[in-house]
CSV table of C-alpha atoms and ligand atoms in Angstrom, one decimal:
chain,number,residue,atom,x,y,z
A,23,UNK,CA,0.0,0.0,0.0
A,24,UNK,CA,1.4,3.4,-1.0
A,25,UNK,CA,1.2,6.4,1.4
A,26,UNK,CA,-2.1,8.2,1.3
A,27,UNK,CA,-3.4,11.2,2.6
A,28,UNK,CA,-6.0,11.0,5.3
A,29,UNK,CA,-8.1,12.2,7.3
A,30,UNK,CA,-10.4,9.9,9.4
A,31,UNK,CA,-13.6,11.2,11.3
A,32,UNK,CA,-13.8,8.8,15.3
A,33,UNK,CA,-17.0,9.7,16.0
A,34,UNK,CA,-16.9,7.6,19.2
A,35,UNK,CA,-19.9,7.2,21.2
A,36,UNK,CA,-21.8,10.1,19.9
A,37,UNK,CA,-24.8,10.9,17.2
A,38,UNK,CA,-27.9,9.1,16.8
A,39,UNK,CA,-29.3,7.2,13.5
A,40,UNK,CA,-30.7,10.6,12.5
A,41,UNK,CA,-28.1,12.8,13.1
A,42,UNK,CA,-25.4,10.5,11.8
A,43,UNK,CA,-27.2,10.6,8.4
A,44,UNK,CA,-27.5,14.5,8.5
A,45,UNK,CA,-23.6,14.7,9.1
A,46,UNK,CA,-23.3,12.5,6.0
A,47,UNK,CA,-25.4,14.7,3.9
A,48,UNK,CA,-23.7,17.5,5.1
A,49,UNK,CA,-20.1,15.9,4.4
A,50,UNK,CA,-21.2,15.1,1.0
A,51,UNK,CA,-22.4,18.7,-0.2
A,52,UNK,CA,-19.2,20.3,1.5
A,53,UNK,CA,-16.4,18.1,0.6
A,54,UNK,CA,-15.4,17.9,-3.3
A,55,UNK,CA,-15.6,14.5,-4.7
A,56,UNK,CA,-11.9,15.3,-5.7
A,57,UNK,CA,-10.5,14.9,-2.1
A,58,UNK,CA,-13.7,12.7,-1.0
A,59,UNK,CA,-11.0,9.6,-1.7
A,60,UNK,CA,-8.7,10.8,1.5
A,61,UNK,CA,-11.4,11.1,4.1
A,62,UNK,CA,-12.6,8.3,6.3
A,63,UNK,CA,-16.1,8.0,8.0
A,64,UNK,CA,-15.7,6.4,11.4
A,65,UNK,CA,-19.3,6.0,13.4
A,66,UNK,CA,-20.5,3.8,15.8
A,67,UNK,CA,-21.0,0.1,14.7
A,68,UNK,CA,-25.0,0.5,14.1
A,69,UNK,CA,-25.0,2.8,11.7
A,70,UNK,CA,-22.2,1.4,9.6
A,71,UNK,CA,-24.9,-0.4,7.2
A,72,UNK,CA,-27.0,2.6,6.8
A,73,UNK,CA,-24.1,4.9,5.9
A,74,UNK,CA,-22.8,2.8,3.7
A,75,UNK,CA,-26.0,3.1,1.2
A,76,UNK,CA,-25.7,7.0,2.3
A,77,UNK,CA,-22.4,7.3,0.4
A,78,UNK,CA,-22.8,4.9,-1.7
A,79,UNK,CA,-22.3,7.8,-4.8
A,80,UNK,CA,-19.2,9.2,-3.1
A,81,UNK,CA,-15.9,8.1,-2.8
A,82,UNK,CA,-16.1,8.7,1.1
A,83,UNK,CA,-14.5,5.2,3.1
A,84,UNK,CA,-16.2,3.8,6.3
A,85,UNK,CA,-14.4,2.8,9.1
A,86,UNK,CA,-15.1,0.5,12.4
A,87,UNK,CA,-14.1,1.9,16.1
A,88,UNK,CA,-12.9,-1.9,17.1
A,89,UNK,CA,-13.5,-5.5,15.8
A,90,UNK,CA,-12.8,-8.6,17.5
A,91,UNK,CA,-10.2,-11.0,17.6
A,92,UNK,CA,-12.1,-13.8,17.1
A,93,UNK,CA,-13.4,-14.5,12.8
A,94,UNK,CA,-16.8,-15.9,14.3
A,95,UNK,CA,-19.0,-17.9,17.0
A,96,UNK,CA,-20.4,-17.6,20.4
A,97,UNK,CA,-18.6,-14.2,21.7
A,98,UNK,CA,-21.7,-12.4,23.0
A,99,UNK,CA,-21.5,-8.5,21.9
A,100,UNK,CA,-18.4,-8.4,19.9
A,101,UNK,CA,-18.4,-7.3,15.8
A,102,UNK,CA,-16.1,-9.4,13.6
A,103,UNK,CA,-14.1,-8.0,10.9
A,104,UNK,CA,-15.9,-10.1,8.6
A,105,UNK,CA,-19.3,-8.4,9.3
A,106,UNK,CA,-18.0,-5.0,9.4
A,107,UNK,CA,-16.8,-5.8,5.9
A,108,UNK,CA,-20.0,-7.4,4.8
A,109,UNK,CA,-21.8,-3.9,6.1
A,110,UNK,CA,-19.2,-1.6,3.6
A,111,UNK,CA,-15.9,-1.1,5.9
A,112,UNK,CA,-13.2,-0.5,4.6
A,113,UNK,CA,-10.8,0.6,7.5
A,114,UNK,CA,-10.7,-0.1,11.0
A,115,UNK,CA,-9.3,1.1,14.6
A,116,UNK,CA,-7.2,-1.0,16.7
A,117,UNK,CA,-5.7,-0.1,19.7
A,118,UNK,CA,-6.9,3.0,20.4
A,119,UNK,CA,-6.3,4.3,24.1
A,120,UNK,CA,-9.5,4.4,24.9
A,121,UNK,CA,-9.9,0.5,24.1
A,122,UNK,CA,-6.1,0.1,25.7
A,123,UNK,CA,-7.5,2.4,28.8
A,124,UNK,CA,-11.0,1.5,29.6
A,125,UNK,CA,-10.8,-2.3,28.2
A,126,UNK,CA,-7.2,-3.3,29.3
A,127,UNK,CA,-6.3,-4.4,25.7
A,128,UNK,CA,-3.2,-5.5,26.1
A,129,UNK,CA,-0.5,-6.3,22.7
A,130,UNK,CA,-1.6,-10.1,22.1
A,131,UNK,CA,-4.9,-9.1,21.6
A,132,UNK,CA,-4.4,-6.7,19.2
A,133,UNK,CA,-2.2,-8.5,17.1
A,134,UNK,CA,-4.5,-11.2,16.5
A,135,UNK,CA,-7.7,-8.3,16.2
A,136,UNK,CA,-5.4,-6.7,13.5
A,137,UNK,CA,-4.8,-10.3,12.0
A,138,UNK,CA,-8.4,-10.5,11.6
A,139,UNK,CA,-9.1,-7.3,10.1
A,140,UNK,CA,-6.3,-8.3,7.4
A,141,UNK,CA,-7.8,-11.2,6.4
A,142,UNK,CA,-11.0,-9.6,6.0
A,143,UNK,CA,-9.5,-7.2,3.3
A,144,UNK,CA,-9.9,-4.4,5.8
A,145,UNK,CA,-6.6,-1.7,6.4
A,146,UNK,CA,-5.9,-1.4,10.2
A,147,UNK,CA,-5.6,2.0,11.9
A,148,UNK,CA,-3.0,1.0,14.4
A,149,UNK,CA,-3.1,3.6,17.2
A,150,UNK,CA,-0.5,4.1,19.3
A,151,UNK,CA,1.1,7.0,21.9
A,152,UNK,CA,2.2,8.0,25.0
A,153,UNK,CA,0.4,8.8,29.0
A,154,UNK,CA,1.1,12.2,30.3
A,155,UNK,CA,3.5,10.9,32.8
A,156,UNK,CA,5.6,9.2,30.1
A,157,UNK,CA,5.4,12.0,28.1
A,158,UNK,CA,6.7,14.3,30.8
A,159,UNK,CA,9.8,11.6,32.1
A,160,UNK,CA,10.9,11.6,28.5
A,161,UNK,CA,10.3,8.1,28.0
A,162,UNK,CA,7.5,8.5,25.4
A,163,UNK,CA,9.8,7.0,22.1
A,164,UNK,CA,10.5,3.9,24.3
A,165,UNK,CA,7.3,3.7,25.3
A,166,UNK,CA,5.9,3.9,21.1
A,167,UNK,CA,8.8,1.9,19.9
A,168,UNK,CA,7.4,-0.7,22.3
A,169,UNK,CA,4.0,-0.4,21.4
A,170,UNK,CA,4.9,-0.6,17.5
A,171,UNK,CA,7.0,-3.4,17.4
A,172,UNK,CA,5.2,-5.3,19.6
A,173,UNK,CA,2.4,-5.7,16.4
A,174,UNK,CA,5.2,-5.2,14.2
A,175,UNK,CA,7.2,-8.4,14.6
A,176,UNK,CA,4.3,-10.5,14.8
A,177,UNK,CA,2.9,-9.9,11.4
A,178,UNK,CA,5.0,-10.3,8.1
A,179,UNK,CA,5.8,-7.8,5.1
A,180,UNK,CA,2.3,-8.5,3.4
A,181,UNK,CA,0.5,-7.6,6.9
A,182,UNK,CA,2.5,-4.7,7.4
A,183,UNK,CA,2.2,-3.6,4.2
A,184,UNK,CA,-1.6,-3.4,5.1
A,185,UNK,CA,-1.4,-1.1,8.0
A,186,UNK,CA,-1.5,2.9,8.8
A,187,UNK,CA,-0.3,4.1,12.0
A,188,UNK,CA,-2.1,6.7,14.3
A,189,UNK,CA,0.5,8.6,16.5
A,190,UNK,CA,-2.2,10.0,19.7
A,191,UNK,CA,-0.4,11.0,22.8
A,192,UNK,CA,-2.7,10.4,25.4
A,193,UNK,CA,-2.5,13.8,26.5
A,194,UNK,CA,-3.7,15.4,23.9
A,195,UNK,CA,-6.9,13.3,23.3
A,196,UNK,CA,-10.2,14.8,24.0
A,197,UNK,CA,-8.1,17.5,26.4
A,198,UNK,CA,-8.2,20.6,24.1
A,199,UNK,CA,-3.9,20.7,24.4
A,200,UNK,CA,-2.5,19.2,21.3
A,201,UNK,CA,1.0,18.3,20.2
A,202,UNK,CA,2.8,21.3,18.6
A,203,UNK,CA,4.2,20.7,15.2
A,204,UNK,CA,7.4,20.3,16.4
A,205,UNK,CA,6.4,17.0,18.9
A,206,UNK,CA,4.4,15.5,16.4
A,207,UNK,CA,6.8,15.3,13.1
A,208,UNK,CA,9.0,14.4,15.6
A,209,UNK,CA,7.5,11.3,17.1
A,210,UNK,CA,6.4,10.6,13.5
A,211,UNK,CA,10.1,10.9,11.9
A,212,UNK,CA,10.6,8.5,15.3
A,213,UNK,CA,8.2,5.8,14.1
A,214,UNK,CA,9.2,6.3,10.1
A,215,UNK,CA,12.9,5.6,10.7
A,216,UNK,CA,12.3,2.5,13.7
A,217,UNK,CA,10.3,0.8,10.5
A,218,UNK,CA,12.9,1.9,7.9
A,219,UNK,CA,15.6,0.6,10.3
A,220,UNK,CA,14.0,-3.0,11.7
A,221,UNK,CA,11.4,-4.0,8.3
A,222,UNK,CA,13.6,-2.0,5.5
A,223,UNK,CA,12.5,1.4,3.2
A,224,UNK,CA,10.0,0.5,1.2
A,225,UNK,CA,8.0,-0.2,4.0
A,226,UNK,CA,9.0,3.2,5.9
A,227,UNK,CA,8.4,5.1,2.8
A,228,UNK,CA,5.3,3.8,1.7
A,229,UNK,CA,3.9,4.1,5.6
A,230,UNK,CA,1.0,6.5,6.1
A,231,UNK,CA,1.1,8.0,9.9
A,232,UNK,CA,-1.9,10.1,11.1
A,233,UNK,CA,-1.3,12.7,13.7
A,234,UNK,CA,-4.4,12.7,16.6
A,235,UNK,CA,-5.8,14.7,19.6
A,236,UNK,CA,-7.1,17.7,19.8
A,237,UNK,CA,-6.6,18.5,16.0
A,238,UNK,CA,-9.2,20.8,15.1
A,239,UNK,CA,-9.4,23.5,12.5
A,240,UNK,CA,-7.3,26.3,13.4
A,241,UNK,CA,-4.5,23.6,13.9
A,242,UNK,CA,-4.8,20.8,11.4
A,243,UNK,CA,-3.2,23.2,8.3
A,244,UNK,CA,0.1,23.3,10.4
A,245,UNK,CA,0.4,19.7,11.6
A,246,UNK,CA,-0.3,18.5,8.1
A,247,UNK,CA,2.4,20.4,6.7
A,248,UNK,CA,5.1,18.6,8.5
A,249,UNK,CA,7.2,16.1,6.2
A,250,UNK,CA,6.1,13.0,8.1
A,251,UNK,CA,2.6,13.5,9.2
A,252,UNK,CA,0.5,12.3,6.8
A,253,UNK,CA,-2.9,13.2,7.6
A,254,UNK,CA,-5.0,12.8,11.2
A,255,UNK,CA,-7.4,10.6,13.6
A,256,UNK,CA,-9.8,13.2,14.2
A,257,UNK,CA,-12.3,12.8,17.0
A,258,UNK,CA,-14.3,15.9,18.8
A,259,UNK,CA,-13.7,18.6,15.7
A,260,UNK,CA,-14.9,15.5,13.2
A,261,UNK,CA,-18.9,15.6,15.1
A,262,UNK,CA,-19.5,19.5,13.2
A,263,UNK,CA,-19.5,19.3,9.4
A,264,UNK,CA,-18.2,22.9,8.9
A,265,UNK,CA,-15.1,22.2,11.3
A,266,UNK,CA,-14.3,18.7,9.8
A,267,UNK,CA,-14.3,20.1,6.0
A,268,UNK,CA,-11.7,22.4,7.2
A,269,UNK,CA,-9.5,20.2,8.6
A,270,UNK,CA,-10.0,17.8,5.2
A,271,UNK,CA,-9.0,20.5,3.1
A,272,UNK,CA,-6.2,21.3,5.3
A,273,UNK,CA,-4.2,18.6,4.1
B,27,PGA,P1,-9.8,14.2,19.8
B,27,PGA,O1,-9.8,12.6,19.7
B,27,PGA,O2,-9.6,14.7,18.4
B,27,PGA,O3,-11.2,14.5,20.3
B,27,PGA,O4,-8.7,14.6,20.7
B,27,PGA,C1,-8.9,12.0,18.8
B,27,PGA,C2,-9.0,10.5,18.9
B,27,PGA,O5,-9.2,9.9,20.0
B,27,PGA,O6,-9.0,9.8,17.9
């Protein structure tokens, strides 16, 4: 997979049926079909089927939050990769902090969730980044290194190939205070070069990083500029159609 440009709506827990599909329509009347191809449309699993007929004229992707680990059977609650590809997917999260936080997904699980998603066809948006406290001892490229090759070595070059990586300090998530352009090309040149150095260039160069938290759109234009930040993970300013427009036509 060569490297795109990208910007991906997390809605999260938010919206209902109705005003999911009025974001949609609002999305597709602001943003040209001509960069309709770099955005991403992640909602909450219920309405993936829905919005899937909803763009069905536009080149606008769909994502999934999560999947499971599992390909099928008796796993009360979860959503395969399978079914979310079934429904119209055509990305999905793994790993985000909030999963890593609140759920205690730990590194074995989200190799074999991302394994899943790959063998459903689906491209993984692996999400990685540092706490506060990590971030403020210094620690937070050992702590991302870790995080990455943890995945990393367990998949081969085809897998690999098949992934993007979201850089999202902690910090900055959902807290208003994001990473300046300085801290995020430079955890990003970080990731590029531990790739380029343990799995070889082609793979660095053809790697597409996101930059998330807090990127909203007075920021966005600046963070996208940097060399190695390919696009963003967008949650809060991607719920208002005006404010997530701005940030796609900021890359
Ligand atoms: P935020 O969230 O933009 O609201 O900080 C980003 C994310 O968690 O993906």
């Amino acid at each position: 997979m060569l490297r795109r440009k990208i910007v991906a709506g997390n809605w999260k827990m938010n919206k209902t049926l109705t005003e999911a599909r009025e974001l949609v329509k609002s999305l597709q009347s602001l943003i040209g079909s001509d960069v309709q191809e770099r955005v991403v449309l992640i909602p909450p699993f219920p309405f993936l089927g829905v919005l899937s007929s909803d763009l069905s004229g536009s080149s606008i992707h769909l994502g999934a939050q999560d999947c499971s680990a599992h390909a099928q059977g008796a796993y009360t609650g979860e959503v395969s990769a399978g079914a979310l590809k079934s429904v119209g997917c055509s990305y999905v999260l793994v790993g985000h902090s909030e999963r890593r936080g609140y759920h205690h997904e730990q590194e074995t699980l989200l190799i074999e969730k991302t394994k899943q998603a790959l063998l459903s066809g689906l491209t993984v948006i692996l999400c990685v980044g540092e706490s506060l406290e990590e971030r403020l001892n210094g620690s937070q490229e050992q702590v991302v290194g870790k995080q990455i090759m943890s995945i990393w070595n367990a998949l081969n070059d085809t897998e690999r190939a098949q992934l993007i990586m979201a850089y999202e300090p902690v910090w900055a998530i959902g807290t208003g205070e994001t990473a300046s352009p300085e801290q995020a090309q430079s955890m990003h040149a970080f990731i590029r070069a531990l790739i380029k150095d343990n799995y070889g260039d082609a793979l660095a160069d053809n790697l597409t990083i996101l930059y998330g938290g807090s990127c909203n759109a007075q920021n966005a234009k600046e963070l996208f500029a940097c060399p190695d930040i390919d696009g963003g993970l967008i949650g809060g300013a991607s719920l208002k159609a005006d404010d997530f427009t701005k940030i796609v036509y900021s890359l």
